PDB file of C-alpha atoms in Angstrom:
ATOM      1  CA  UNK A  13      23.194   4.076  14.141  1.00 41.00           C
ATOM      2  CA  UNK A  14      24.971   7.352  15.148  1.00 48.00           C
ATOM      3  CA  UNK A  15      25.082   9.901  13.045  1.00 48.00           C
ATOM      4  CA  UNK A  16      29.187  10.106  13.752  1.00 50.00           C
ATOM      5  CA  UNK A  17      28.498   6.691  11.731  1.00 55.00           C
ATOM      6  CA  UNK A  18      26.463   7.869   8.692  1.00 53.00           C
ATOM      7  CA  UNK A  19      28.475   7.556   5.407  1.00 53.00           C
ATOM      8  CA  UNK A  20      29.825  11.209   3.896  1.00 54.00           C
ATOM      9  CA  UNK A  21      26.965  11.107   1.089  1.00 54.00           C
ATOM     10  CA  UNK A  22      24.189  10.850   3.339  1.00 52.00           C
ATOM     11  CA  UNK A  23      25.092  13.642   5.519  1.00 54.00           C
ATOM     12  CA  UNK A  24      26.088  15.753   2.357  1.00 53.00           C
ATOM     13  CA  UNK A  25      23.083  15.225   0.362  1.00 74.00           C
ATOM     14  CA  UNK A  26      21.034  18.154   2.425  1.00 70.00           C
ATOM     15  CA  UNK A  27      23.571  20.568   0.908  1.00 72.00           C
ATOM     16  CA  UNK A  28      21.865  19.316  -2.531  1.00 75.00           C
ATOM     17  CA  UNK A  29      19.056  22.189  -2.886  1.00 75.00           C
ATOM     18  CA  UNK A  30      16.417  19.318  -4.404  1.00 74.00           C
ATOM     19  CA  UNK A  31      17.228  16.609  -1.169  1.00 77.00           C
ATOM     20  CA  UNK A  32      14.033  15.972   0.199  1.00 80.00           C
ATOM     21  CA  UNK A  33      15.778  15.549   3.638  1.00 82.00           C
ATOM     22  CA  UNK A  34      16.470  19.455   3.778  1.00 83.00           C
ATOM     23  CA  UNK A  35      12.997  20.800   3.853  1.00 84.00           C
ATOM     24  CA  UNK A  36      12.282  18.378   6.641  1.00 88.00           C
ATOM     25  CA  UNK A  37      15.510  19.843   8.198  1.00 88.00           C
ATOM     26  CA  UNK A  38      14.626  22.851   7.792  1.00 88.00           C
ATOM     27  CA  UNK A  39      11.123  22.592   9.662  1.00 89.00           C
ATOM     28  CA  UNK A  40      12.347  20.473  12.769  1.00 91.00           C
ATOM     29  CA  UNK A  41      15.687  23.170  13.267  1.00 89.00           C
ATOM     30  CA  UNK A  42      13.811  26.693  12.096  1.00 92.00           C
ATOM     31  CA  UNK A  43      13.543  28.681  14.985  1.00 93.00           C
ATOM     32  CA  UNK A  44       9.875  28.354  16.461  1.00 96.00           C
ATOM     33  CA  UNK A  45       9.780  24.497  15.429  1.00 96.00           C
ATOM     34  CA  UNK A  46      13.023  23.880  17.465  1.00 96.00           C
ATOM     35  CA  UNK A  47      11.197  25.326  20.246  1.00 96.00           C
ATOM     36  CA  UNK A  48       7.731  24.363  19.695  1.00 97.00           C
ATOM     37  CA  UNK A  49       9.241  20.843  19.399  1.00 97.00           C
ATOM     38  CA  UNK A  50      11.114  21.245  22.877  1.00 96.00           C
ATOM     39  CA  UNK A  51       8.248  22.823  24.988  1.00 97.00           C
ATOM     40  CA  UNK A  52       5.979  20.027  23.246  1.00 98.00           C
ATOM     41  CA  UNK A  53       8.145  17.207  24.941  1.00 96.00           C
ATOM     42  CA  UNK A  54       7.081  18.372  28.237  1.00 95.00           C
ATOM     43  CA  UNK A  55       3.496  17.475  28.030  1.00 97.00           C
ATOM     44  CA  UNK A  56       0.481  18.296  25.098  1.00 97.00           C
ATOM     45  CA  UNK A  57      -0.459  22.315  25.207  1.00 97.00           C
ATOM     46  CA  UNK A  58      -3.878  24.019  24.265  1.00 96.00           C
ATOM     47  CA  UNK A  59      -2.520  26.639  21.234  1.00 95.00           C
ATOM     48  CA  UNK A  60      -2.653  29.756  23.742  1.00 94.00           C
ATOM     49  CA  UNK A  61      -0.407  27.665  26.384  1.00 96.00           C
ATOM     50  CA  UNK A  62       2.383  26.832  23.783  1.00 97.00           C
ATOM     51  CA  UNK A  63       2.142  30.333  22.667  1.00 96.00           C
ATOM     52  CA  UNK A  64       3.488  31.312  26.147  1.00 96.00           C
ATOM     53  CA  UNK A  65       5.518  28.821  26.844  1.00 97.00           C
ATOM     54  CA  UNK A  66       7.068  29.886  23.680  1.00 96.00           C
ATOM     55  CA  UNK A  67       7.920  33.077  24.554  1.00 93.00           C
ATOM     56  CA  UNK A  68       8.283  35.823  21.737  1.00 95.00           C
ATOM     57  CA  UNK A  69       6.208  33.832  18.552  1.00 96.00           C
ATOM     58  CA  UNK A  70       3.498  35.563  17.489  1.00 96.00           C
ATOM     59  CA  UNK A  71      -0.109  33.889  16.719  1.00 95.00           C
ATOM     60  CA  UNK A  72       1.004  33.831  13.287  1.00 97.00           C
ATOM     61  CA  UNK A  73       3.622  31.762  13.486  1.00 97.00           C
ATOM     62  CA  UNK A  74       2.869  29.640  16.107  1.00 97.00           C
ATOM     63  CA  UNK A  75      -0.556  28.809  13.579  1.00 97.00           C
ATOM     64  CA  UNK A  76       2.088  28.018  10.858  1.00 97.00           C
ATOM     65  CA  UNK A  77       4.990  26.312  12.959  1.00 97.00           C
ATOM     66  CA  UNK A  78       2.382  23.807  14.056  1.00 97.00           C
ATOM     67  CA  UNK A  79       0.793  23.115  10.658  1.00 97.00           C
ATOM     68  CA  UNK A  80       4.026  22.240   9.242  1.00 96.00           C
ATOM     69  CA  UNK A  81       4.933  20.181  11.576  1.00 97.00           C
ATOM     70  CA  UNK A  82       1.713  18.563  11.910  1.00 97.00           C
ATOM     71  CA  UNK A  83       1.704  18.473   7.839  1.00 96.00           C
ATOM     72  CA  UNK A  84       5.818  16.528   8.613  1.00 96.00           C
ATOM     73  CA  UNK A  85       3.746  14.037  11.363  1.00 97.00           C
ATOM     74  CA  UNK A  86       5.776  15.668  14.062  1.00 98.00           C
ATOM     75  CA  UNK A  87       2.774  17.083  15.691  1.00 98.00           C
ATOM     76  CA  UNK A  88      -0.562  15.655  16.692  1.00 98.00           C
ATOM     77  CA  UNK A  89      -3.912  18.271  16.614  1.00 97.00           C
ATOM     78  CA  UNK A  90      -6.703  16.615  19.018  1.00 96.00           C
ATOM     79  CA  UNK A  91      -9.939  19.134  17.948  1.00 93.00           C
ATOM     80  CA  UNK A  92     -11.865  17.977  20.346  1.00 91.00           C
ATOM     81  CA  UNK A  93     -15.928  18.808  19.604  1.00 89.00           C
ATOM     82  CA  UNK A  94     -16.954  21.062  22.050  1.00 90.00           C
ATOM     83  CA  UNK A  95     -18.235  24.257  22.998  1.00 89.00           C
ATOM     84  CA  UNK A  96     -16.078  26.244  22.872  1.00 87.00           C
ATOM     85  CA  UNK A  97     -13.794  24.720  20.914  1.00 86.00           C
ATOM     86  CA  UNK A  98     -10.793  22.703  22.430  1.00 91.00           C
ATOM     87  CA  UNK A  99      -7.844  21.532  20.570  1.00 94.00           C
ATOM     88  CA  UNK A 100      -4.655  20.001  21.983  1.00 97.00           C
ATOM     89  CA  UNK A 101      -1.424  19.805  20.547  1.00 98.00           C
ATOM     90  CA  UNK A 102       0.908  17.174  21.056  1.00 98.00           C
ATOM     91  CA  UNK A 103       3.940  15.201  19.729  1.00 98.00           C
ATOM     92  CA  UNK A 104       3.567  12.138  17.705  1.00 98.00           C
ATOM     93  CA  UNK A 105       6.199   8.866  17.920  1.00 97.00           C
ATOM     94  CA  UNK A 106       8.299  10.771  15.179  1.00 97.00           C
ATOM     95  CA  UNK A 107       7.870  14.458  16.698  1.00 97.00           C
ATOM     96  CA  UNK A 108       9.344  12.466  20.028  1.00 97.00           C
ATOM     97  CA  UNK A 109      12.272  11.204  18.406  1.00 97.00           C
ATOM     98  CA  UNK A 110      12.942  14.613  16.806  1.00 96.00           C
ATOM     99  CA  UNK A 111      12.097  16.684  19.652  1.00 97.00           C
ATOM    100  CA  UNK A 112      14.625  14.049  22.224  1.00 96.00           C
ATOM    101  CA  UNK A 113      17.592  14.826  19.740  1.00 96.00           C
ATOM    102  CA  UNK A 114      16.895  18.336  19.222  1.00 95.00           C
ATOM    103  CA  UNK A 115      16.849  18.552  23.034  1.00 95.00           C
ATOM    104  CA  UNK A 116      20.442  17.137  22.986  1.00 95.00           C
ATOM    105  CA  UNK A 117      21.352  19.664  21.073  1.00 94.00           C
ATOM    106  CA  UNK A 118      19.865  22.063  23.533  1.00 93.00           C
ATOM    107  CA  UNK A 119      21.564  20.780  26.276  1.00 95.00           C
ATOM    108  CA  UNK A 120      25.120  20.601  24.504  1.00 96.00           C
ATOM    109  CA  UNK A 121      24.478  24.343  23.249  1.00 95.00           C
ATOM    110  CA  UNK A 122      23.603  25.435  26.877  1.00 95.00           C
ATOM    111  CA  UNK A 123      27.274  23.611  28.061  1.00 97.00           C
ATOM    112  CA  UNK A 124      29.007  25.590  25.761  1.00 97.00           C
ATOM    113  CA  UNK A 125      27.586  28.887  25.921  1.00 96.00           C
ATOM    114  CA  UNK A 126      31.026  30.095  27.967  1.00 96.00           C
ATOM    115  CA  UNK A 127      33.019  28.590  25.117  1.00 97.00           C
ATOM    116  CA  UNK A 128      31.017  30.509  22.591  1.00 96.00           C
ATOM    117  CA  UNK A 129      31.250  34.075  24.333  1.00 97.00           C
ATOM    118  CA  UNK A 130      35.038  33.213  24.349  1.00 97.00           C
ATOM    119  CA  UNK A 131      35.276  32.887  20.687  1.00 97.00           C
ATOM    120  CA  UNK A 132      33.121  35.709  20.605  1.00 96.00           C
ATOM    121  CA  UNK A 133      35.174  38.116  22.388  1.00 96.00           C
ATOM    122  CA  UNK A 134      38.557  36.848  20.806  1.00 96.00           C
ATOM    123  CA  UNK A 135      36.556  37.730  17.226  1.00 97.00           C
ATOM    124  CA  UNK A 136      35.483  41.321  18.831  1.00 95.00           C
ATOM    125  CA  UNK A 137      39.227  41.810  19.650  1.00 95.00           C
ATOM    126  CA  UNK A 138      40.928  41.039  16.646  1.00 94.00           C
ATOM    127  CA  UNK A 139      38.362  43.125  14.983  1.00 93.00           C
ATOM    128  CA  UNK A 140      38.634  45.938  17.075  1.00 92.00           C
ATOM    129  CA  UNK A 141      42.869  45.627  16.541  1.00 90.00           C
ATOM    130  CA  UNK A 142      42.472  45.402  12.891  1.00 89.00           C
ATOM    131  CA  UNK A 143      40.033  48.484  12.721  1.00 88.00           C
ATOM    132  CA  UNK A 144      42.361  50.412  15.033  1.00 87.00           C
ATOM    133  CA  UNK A 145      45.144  49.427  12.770  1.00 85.00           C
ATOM    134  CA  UNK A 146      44.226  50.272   9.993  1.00 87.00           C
ATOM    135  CA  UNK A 147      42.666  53.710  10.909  1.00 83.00           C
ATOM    136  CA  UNK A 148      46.296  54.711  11.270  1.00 77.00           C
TER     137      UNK A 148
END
């Protein structure tokens, strides 16, 4: 089903504080899982890899990005018993399905970057008029 199709209530509940659906919404769109979740779809990554194909997260966060969404089933950890120590990260079936619509999302955000700087600069403008306007 599309989400167009969803009924109102559905798509309202994660405005409800308590809806369990938020906090899972929340994970999958915060800003290092969105991108964890992208990079992730390419192929499975050692924790130092994903930390630079990530560019900018810190060790921290990376650790705690993954966790969660390893803690949601999004992510799978392979520790794999060796010396030294290997582990592999890589999406599950339900970290796919995530990471393919987040990745639409992506893509239509990259098409309308020129649309965005557009707004952007009408906003500036008015702003700037009503600024100059009223300094007079």
């Amino acid at each position: 089903m599309e989400v167009s199709e969803e009924p109102k209530s559905l798509l309202a509940d994660v405005a409800v504080a308590m809806c369990p659906s938020r906090l899972v919404l929340e994970h999958v769109t915060s800003r290092w899982g969105v991108l964890v979740l992208i990079a992730l779809r390419e192929r499975s990554y050692r924790f130092s890899e994903l930390r630079r194909r990530v560019g900018g997260v810190s060790e921290k966060m990376l650790t705690q990005t993954l966790q969660t969404l390893e803690r949601d089933g999004f992510v799978h950890r392979d520790a794999k018993p060796v010396i030294p120590p290997r582990v592999d990260y890589s999406l599950t079936g339900l970290g796919e399905e995530a990471a393919d619509r987040i990745a639409d999302l992506a893509r239509w955000t990259d098409a309308r970057v020129p649309a965005v700087q557009e707004a952007r600069a009408r906003y500036d403008e008015a702003r700037r008029e009503a600024a100059a306007r009223s300094s007079q």
